[in-house]
């Protein structure tokens, strides 16, 4: 019996087997959960990656900026499971102008895309899944510490600050339904999203050198474990929270 026995989880954000969401789906299945994946755009690729999971799950199409996808999501998920106990938001995107040092020049249209996909979508995904959820349900997203201004992270940092606030508001509005909302603040991990940020290696070097527990840039499992702990029954009174899985980096000054 795994600690997620009987849990039905919707996992967004798998694009490679390095995706944080892939580790979440894998550990979830290993611990007894039933998983449904969503894929964005390259569905055949996501389906191919899904076959590397212990029990290849169904893959449902979801572009979080598409109202039709969102409006039909619960019905489409309902073809595979009769409810949802947990939802993982593992989605982020910013156009190139928003990252890498061009903060002062990025146009609003690009910033708007970054915020829609990386921030507003946390609320959109939550409300789209609500018809499938009941008291005890849990929504979890992923942030990169947005309390400070990092080099090169630029408008994605602003989008993450918005996500951290959105998490608190979701906790406020979903609490009465008995549904929790929490984020995992992960240290840098070598995924496709991270590789698309020019200069991201600056974080990598600093993190590995400074994190009190040390930091493995290629191990998604600690972040995935925290996501699943928050979706389990072991954080029943925790919502609006941000759990750091960063080797302790955030706790230090210089
Ligand atoms: N890798 C890191 O260093 C790191 C650190 C902290 C937080 N995070 C966050 O973790 C989350 C997952 O990223 P990852 O690092 O696993 O990278 P990843 O590239 O594997 O995952 C990003 C996912 O976002 C999806 N996506 C992009 N636009 C979408 C849209 N319109 N609709 C639906 N899905 C869309 C992509 O298909 C992809 O699966 C992101 O929120 C990211 O910001 C990553």
Short mmCIF file of C-alpha atoms and ligand atoms in Angstrom, two decimals:
data_model
loop_
_atom_site.label_atom_id
_atom_site.label_comp_id
_atom_site.label_asym_id
_atom_site.label_seq_id
_atom_site.Cartn_x
_atom_site.Cartn_y
_atom_site.Cartn_z
CA UNK A 1 0.00 0.00 0.00
CA UNK A 2 1.49 3.32 -1.07
CA UNK A 3 0.75 6.58 0.71
CA UNK A 4 -1.26 7.73 -2.33
CA UNK A 5 -3.39 4.58 -2.62
CA UNK A 6 -6.75 5.46 -4.15
CA UNK A 7 -5.73 9.02 -5.09
CA UNK A 8 -6.70 10.23 -8.55
CA UNK A 9 -4.25 12.85 -9.82
CA UNK A 10 -4.21 15.12 -12.87
CA UNK A 11 -0.62 15.93 -13.83
CA UNK A 12 0.15 18.71 -16.32
CA UNK A 13 3.57 19.65 -17.66
CA UNK A 14 5.21 16.48 -18.95
CA UNK A 15 7.26 17.19 -22.08
CA UNK A 16 10.45 15.15 -21.47
CA UNK A 17 11.45 12.58 -18.89
CA UNK A 18 13.42 15.39 -17.23
CA UNK A 19 10.20 17.36 -16.58
CA UNK A 20 9.45 17.81 -12.89
CA UNK A 21 5.94 16.57 -13.78
CA UNK A 22 7.38 13.29 -15.11
CA UNK A 23 8.96 12.58 -11.70
CA UNK A 24 5.69 13.46 -10.00
CA UNK A 25 3.73 11.06 -12.26
CA UNK A 26 6.28 8.28 -11.77
CA UNK A 27 6.45 8.55 -7.98
CA UNK A 28 2.66 8.92 -7.81
CA UNK A 29 2.12 5.63 -9.62
CA UNK A 30 4.81 3.91 -7.56
CA UNK A 31 2.92 4.98 -4.45
CA UNK A 32 -0.51 3.78 -5.50
CA UNK A 33 -2.09 6.75 -7.30
CA UNK A 34 -4.01 6.72 -10.57
CA UNK A 35 -2.59 9.35 -12.92
CA UNK A 36 -4.05 11.20 -15.89
CA UNK A 37 -1.63 13.41 -17.85
CA UNK A 38 -2.29 16.50 -19.90
CA UNK A 39 -0.09 17.41 -22.84
CA UNK A 40 0.47 20.72 -24.61
CA UNK A 41 0.95 20.87 -28.36
CA UNK A 42 3.21 17.94 -29.10
CA UNK A 43 0.82 15.24 -27.92
CA UNK A 44 2.50 12.33 -29.70
CA UNK A 45 5.77 13.25 -27.96
CA UNK A 46 4.03 13.40 -24.56
CA UNK A 47 2.39 10.02 -25.27
CA UNK A 48 5.80 8.56 -26.13
CA UNK A 49 7.29 9.90 -22.87
CA UNK A 50 4.23 8.63 -20.95
CA UNK A 51 5.10 5.09 -22.07
CA UNK A 52 8.23 5.33 -19.88
CA UNK A 53 6.05 5.52 -16.76
CA UNK A 54 5.40 2.36 -14.73
CA UNK A 55 1.77 2.25 -16.04
CA UNK A 56 1.34 4.42 -19.17
CA UNK A 57 -1.50 6.84 -18.31
CA UNK A 58 -4.02 8.48 -20.64
CA UNK A 59 -2.93 11.83 -22.10
CA UNK A 60 -5.47 14.62 -22.55
CA UNK A 61 -4.79 17.73 -24.61
CA UNK A 62 -4.56 20.99 -22.65
CA UNK A 63 -3.33 24.39 -23.69
CA UNK A 64 -4.03 26.50 -20.60
CA UNK A 65 -4.69 29.55 -22.79
CA UNK A 66 -7.45 27.75 -24.75
CA UNK A 67 -10.92 28.35 -23.28
CA UNK A 68 -12.40 25.38 -25.12
CA UNK A 69 -9.74 23.03 -23.72
CA UNK A 70 -10.40 24.40 -20.23
CA UNK A 71 -14.18 24.29 -20.58
CA UNK A 72 -14.20 20.63 -21.60
CA UNK A 73 -11.38 19.51 -19.30
CA UNK A 74 -13.43 18.05 -16.47
CA UNK A 75 -15.63 16.08 -18.90
CA UNK A 76 -12.57 14.73 -20.71
CA UNK A 77 -10.82 13.83 -17.43
CA UNK A 78 -14.10 12.19 -16.37
CA UNK A 79 -13.73 9.65 -19.18
CA UNK A 80 -10.78 8.18 -17.24
CA UNK A 81 -11.41 8.81 -13.52
CA UNK A 82 -14.56 9.54 -11.51
CA UNK A 83 -13.05 12.46 -9.57
CA UNK A 84 -9.79 14.25 -8.78
CA UNK A 85 -8.00 14.29 -5.42
CA UNK A 86 -4.99 16.21 -6.68
CA UNK A 87 -4.02 18.51 -9.54
CA UNK A 88 -0.43 19.42 -10.45
CA UNK A 89 0.24 22.68 -12.29
CA UNK A 90 3.75 22.30 -13.71
CA UNK A 91 3.55 24.87 -16.47
CA UNK A 92 5.66 27.88 -17.34
CA UNK A 93 6.50 29.80 -20.47
CA UNK A 94 7.84 33.23 -21.39
CA UNK A 95 8.76 34.54 -24.86
CA UNK A 96 12.51 35.05 -25.42
CA UNK A 97 12.26 38.85 -24.99
CA UNK A 98 11.13 38.34 -21.38
CA UNK A 99 14.24 36.42 -20.30
CA UNK A 100 18.00 36.84 -20.37
CA UNK A 101 18.56 40.51 -19.54
CA UNK A 102 16.14 42.43 -21.76
CA UNK A 103 13.83 43.31 -18.88
CA UNK A 104 13.62 47.00 -19.78
CA UNK A 105 12.66 46.33 -23.40
CA UNK A 106 10.24 43.37 -23.33
CA UNK A 107 6.94 44.46 -24.95
CA UNK A 108 3.62 44.10 -23.12
CA UNK A 109 2.30 41.52 -25.60
CA UNK A 110 5.16 39.16 -24.65
CA UNK A 111 4.86 39.90 -20.93
CA UNK A 112 1.11 39.26 -21.20
CA UNK A 113 1.80 35.82 -22.69
CA UNK A 114 4.23 35.00 -19.88
CA UNK A 115 1.70 36.02 -17.25
CA UNK A 116 -1.23 34.24 -18.92
CA UNK A 117 0.64 30.93 -19.26
CA UNK A 118 2.66 31.02 -16.05
CA UNK A 119 0.40 32.86 -13.57
CA UNK A 120 -3.26 33.19 -14.58
CA UNK A 121 -3.31 29.57 -15.74
CA UNK A 122 -2.94 28.40 -12.14
CA UNK A 123 -6.40 29.83 -11.46
CA UNK A 124 -7.72 28.66 -14.85
CA UNK A 125 -6.60 25.09 -14.24
CA UNK A 126 -8.01 25.10 -10.71
CA UNK A 127 -11.46 26.31 -11.77
CA UNK A 128 -11.52 23.94 -14.76
CA UNK A 129 -10.89 21.01 -12.38
CA UNK A 130 -13.28 22.12 -9.62
CA UNK A 131 -16.28 20.11 -10.93
CA UNK A 132 -14.19 16.94 -10.40
CA UNK A 133 -12.95 17.87 -6.91
CA UNK A 134 -14.37 17.49 -3.42
CA UNK A 135 -13.32 18.41 0.15
CA UNK A 136 -9.81 17.11 0.87
CA UNK A 137 -8.66 17.91 -2.68
CA UNK A 138 -5.31 19.56 -3.30
CA UNK A 139 -3.87 21.77 -6.03
CA UNK A 140 -0.09 22.16 -6.26
CA UNK A 141 2.06 24.39 -8.47
CA UNK A 142 5.78 25.08 -8.92
CA UNK A 143 7.56 28.36 -8.36
CA UNK A 144 11.11 29.68 -8.38
CA UNK A 145 11.62 31.94 -5.35
CA UNK A 146 10.04 35.24 -6.41
CA UNK A 147 10.85 37.26 -3.29
CA UNK A 148 14.00 38.68 -4.91
CA UNK A 149 15.12 39.90 -8.36
CA UNK A 150 17.39 37.30 -9.97
CA UNK A 151 19.75 37.88 -12.88
CA UNK A 152 18.25 36.88 -16.31
CA UNK A 153 14.96 35.50 -14.88
CA UNK A 154 13.36 38.89 -15.56
CA UNK A 155 9.62 38.82 -16.44
CA UNK A 156 9.39 35.16 -15.50
CA UNK A 157 10.32 36.32 -11.98
CA UNK A 158 7.45 38.81 -12.10
CA UNK A 159 5.13 36.04 -13.35
CA UNK A 160 6.26 33.78 -10.49
CA UNK A 161 5.64 36.56 -7.95
CA UNK A 162 2.11 36.71 -9.37
CA UNK A 163 1.82 32.94 -9.12
CA UNK A 164 2.82 33.06 -5.45
CA UNK A 165 0.10 35.64 -4.83
CA UNK A 166 -2.42 33.68 -6.93
CA UNK A 167 -1.69 30.67 -4.71
CA UNK A 168 -2.69 32.66 -1.63
CA UNK A 169 -5.88 33.90 -3.28
CA UNK A 170 -6.82 30.39 -4.42
CA UNK A 171 -6.30 29.23 -0.84
CA UNK A 172 -8.69 32.00 0.25
CA UNK A 173 -11.38 31.24 -2.34
CA UNK A 174 -11.17 27.42 -2.32
CA UNK A 175 -10.80 26.94 1.43
CA UNK A 176 -14.56 26.96 1.98
CA UNK A 177 -14.81 24.00 -0.41
CA UNK A 178 -12.17 22.14 1.63
CA UNK A 179 -9.65 22.37 -1.22
CA UNK A 180 -6.03 23.30 -0.55
CA UNK A 181 -3.64 25.25 -2.78
CA UNK A 182 0.12 25.18 -2.24
CA UNK A 183 3.36 25.73 -4.16
CA UNK A 184 6.71 24.01 -4.15
CA UNK A 185 9.60 26.45 -4.61
CA UNK A 186 12.26 24.35 -6.31
CA UNK A 187 15.95 25.09 -6.81
CA UNK A 188 17.32 25.07 -10.39
CA UNK A 189 16.81 21.83 -12.32
CA UNK A 190 18.01 21.03 -15.83
CA UNK A 191 14.72 20.76 -17.69
CA UNK A 192 13.64 22.00 -21.10
CA UNK A 193 12.10 25.14 -19.53
CA UNK A 194 15.31 25.92 -17.63
CA UNK A 195 17.48 25.38 -20.71
CA UNK A 196 15.44 27.99 -22.59
CA UNK A 197 16.62 30.71 -20.18
CA UNK A 198 19.87 32.27 -21.45
CA UNK A 199 22.36 32.52 -18.59
CA UNK A 200 20.53 30.03 -16.36
CA UNK A 201 23.87 28.39 -15.53
CA UNK A 202 24.56 31.38 -13.24
CA UNK A 203 21.94 30.02 -10.85
CA UNK A 204 23.30 26.53 -11.13
CA UNK A 205 26.83 27.43 -10.03
CA UNK A 206 25.68 29.60 -7.12
CA UNK A 207 23.17 27.02 -5.90
CA UNK A 208 25.53 24.10 -5.92
CA UNK A 209 28.18 26.14 -4.09
CA UNK A 210 25.87 27.72 -1.49
CA UNK A 211 22.91 25.45 -0.62
CA UNK A 212 23.56 24.13 2.92
CA UNK A 213 22.35 20.64 1.97
CA UNK A 214 24.04 20.81 -1.43
CA UNK A 215 22.00 20.68 -4.62
CA UNK A 216 21.75 18.18 -7.48
CA UNK A 217 20.73 19.96 -10.70
CA UNK A 218 19.63 16.71 -12.31
CA UNK A 219 17.50 15.21 -9.52
CA UNK A 220 13.82 16.14 -9.88
CA UNK A 221 12.75 13.68 -7.19
CA UNK A 222 12.99 15.92 -4.08
CA UNK A 223 10.68 18.52 -5.68
CA UNK A 224 8.35 15.77 -6.92
CA UNK A 225 8.18 14.19 -3.45
CA UNK A 226 7.12 17.51 -1.93
CA UNK A 227 4.41 17.96 -4.58
CA UNK A 228 3.03 14.53 -3.75
CA UNK A 229 3.26 15.07 0.00
CA UNK A 230 1.12 18.19 -0.47
CA UNK A 231 -1.38 16.16 -2.52
CA UNK A 232 -1.50 13.41 0.09
CA UNK A 233 -3.49 13.33 3.32
CA UNK A 234 -0.39 14.37 5.28
CA UNK A 235 -0.86 18.15 4.95
CA UNK A 236 -4.58 18.38 5.74
CA UNK A 237 -4.45 21.84 7.36
CA UNK A 238 -1.91 23.52 5.07
CA UNK A 239 -2.96 25.92 2.33
CA UNK A 240 -1.61 29.11 0.76
CA UNK A 241 1.86 27.79 1.64
CA UNK A 242 5.14 27.71 -0.28
CA UNK A 243 7.38 24.76 0.58
CA UNK A 244 11.02 25.29 -0.39
CA UNK A 245 12.79 22.32 -1.93
CA UNK A 246 16.06 24.06 -2.70
CA UNK A 247 18.70 22.50 -0.45
CA UNK A 248 18.07 25.35 2.02
CA UNK A 249 19.37 28.07 -0.33
CA UNK A 250 16.51 30.50 0.40
CA UNK A 251 17.26 30.53 4.13
CA UNK A 252 20.72 32.10 3.80
CA UNK A 253 21.93 35.64 3.32
CA UNK A 254 25.22 36.19 1.50
N1 LIG B 1 13.55 23.71 -13.87
C1 LIG B 1 13.71 24.59 -12.88
O1 LIG B 1 14.84 24.99 -12.56
C2 LIG B 1 12.51 25.05 -12.11
C3 LIG B 1 12.68 25.60 -10.83
C4 LIG B 1 11.57 26.06 -10.12
C5 LIG B 1 10.31 25.97 -10.70
N2 LIG B 1 10.18 25.44 -11.97
C6 LIG B 1 8.84 25.39 -12.54
O2 LIG B 1 8.45 24.04 -12.71
C7 LIG B 1 7.41 24.00 -13.68
C8 LIG B 1 7.71 22.86 -14.66
O3 LIG B 1 8.84 23.19 -15.44
P1 LIG B 1 10.02 22.16 -15.74
O4 LIG B 1 11.25 22.78 -15.21
O5 LIG B 1 9.66 20.77 -15.35
O6 LIG B 1 10.17 22.29 -17.34
P2 LIG B 1 9.45 21.52 -18.55
O7 LIG B 1 9.90 22.26 -19.78
O8 LIG B 1 9.71 20.07 -18.50
O9 LIG B 1 7.89 21.80 -18.28
C9 LIG B 1 7.23 22.99 -18.64
C10 LIG B 1 5.88 22.55 -19.18
O10 LIG B 1 5.03 23.69 -19.46
C11 LIG B 1 4.19 23.27 -20.52
N3 LIG B 1 3.49 24.39 -21.15
C12 LIG B 1 4.04 25.51 -21.71
N4 LIG B 1 3.05 26.28 -22.22
C13 LIG B 1 1.85 25.63 -21.96
C14 LIG B 1 0.49 25.92 -22.25
N5 LIG B 1 0.13 27.02 -22.92
N6 LIG B 1 -0.46 25.04 -21.83
C15 LIG B 1 -0.12 23.91 -21.15
N7 LIG B 1 1.16 23.58 -20.87
C16 LIG B 1 2.14 24.44 -21.27
C17 LIG B 1 5.16 22.57 -21.47
O11 LIG B 1 4.48 21.76 -22.42
C18 LIG B 1 5.99 21.76 -20.49
O12 LIG B 1 5.46 20.48 -20.32
C19 LIG B 1 7.32 25.38 -14.30
O13 LIG B 1 6.30 26.12 -13.66
C20 LIG B 1 8.68 25.96 -13.93
O14 LIG B 1 8.68 27.38 -13.93
C21 LIG B 1 11.24 24.97 -12.66
#
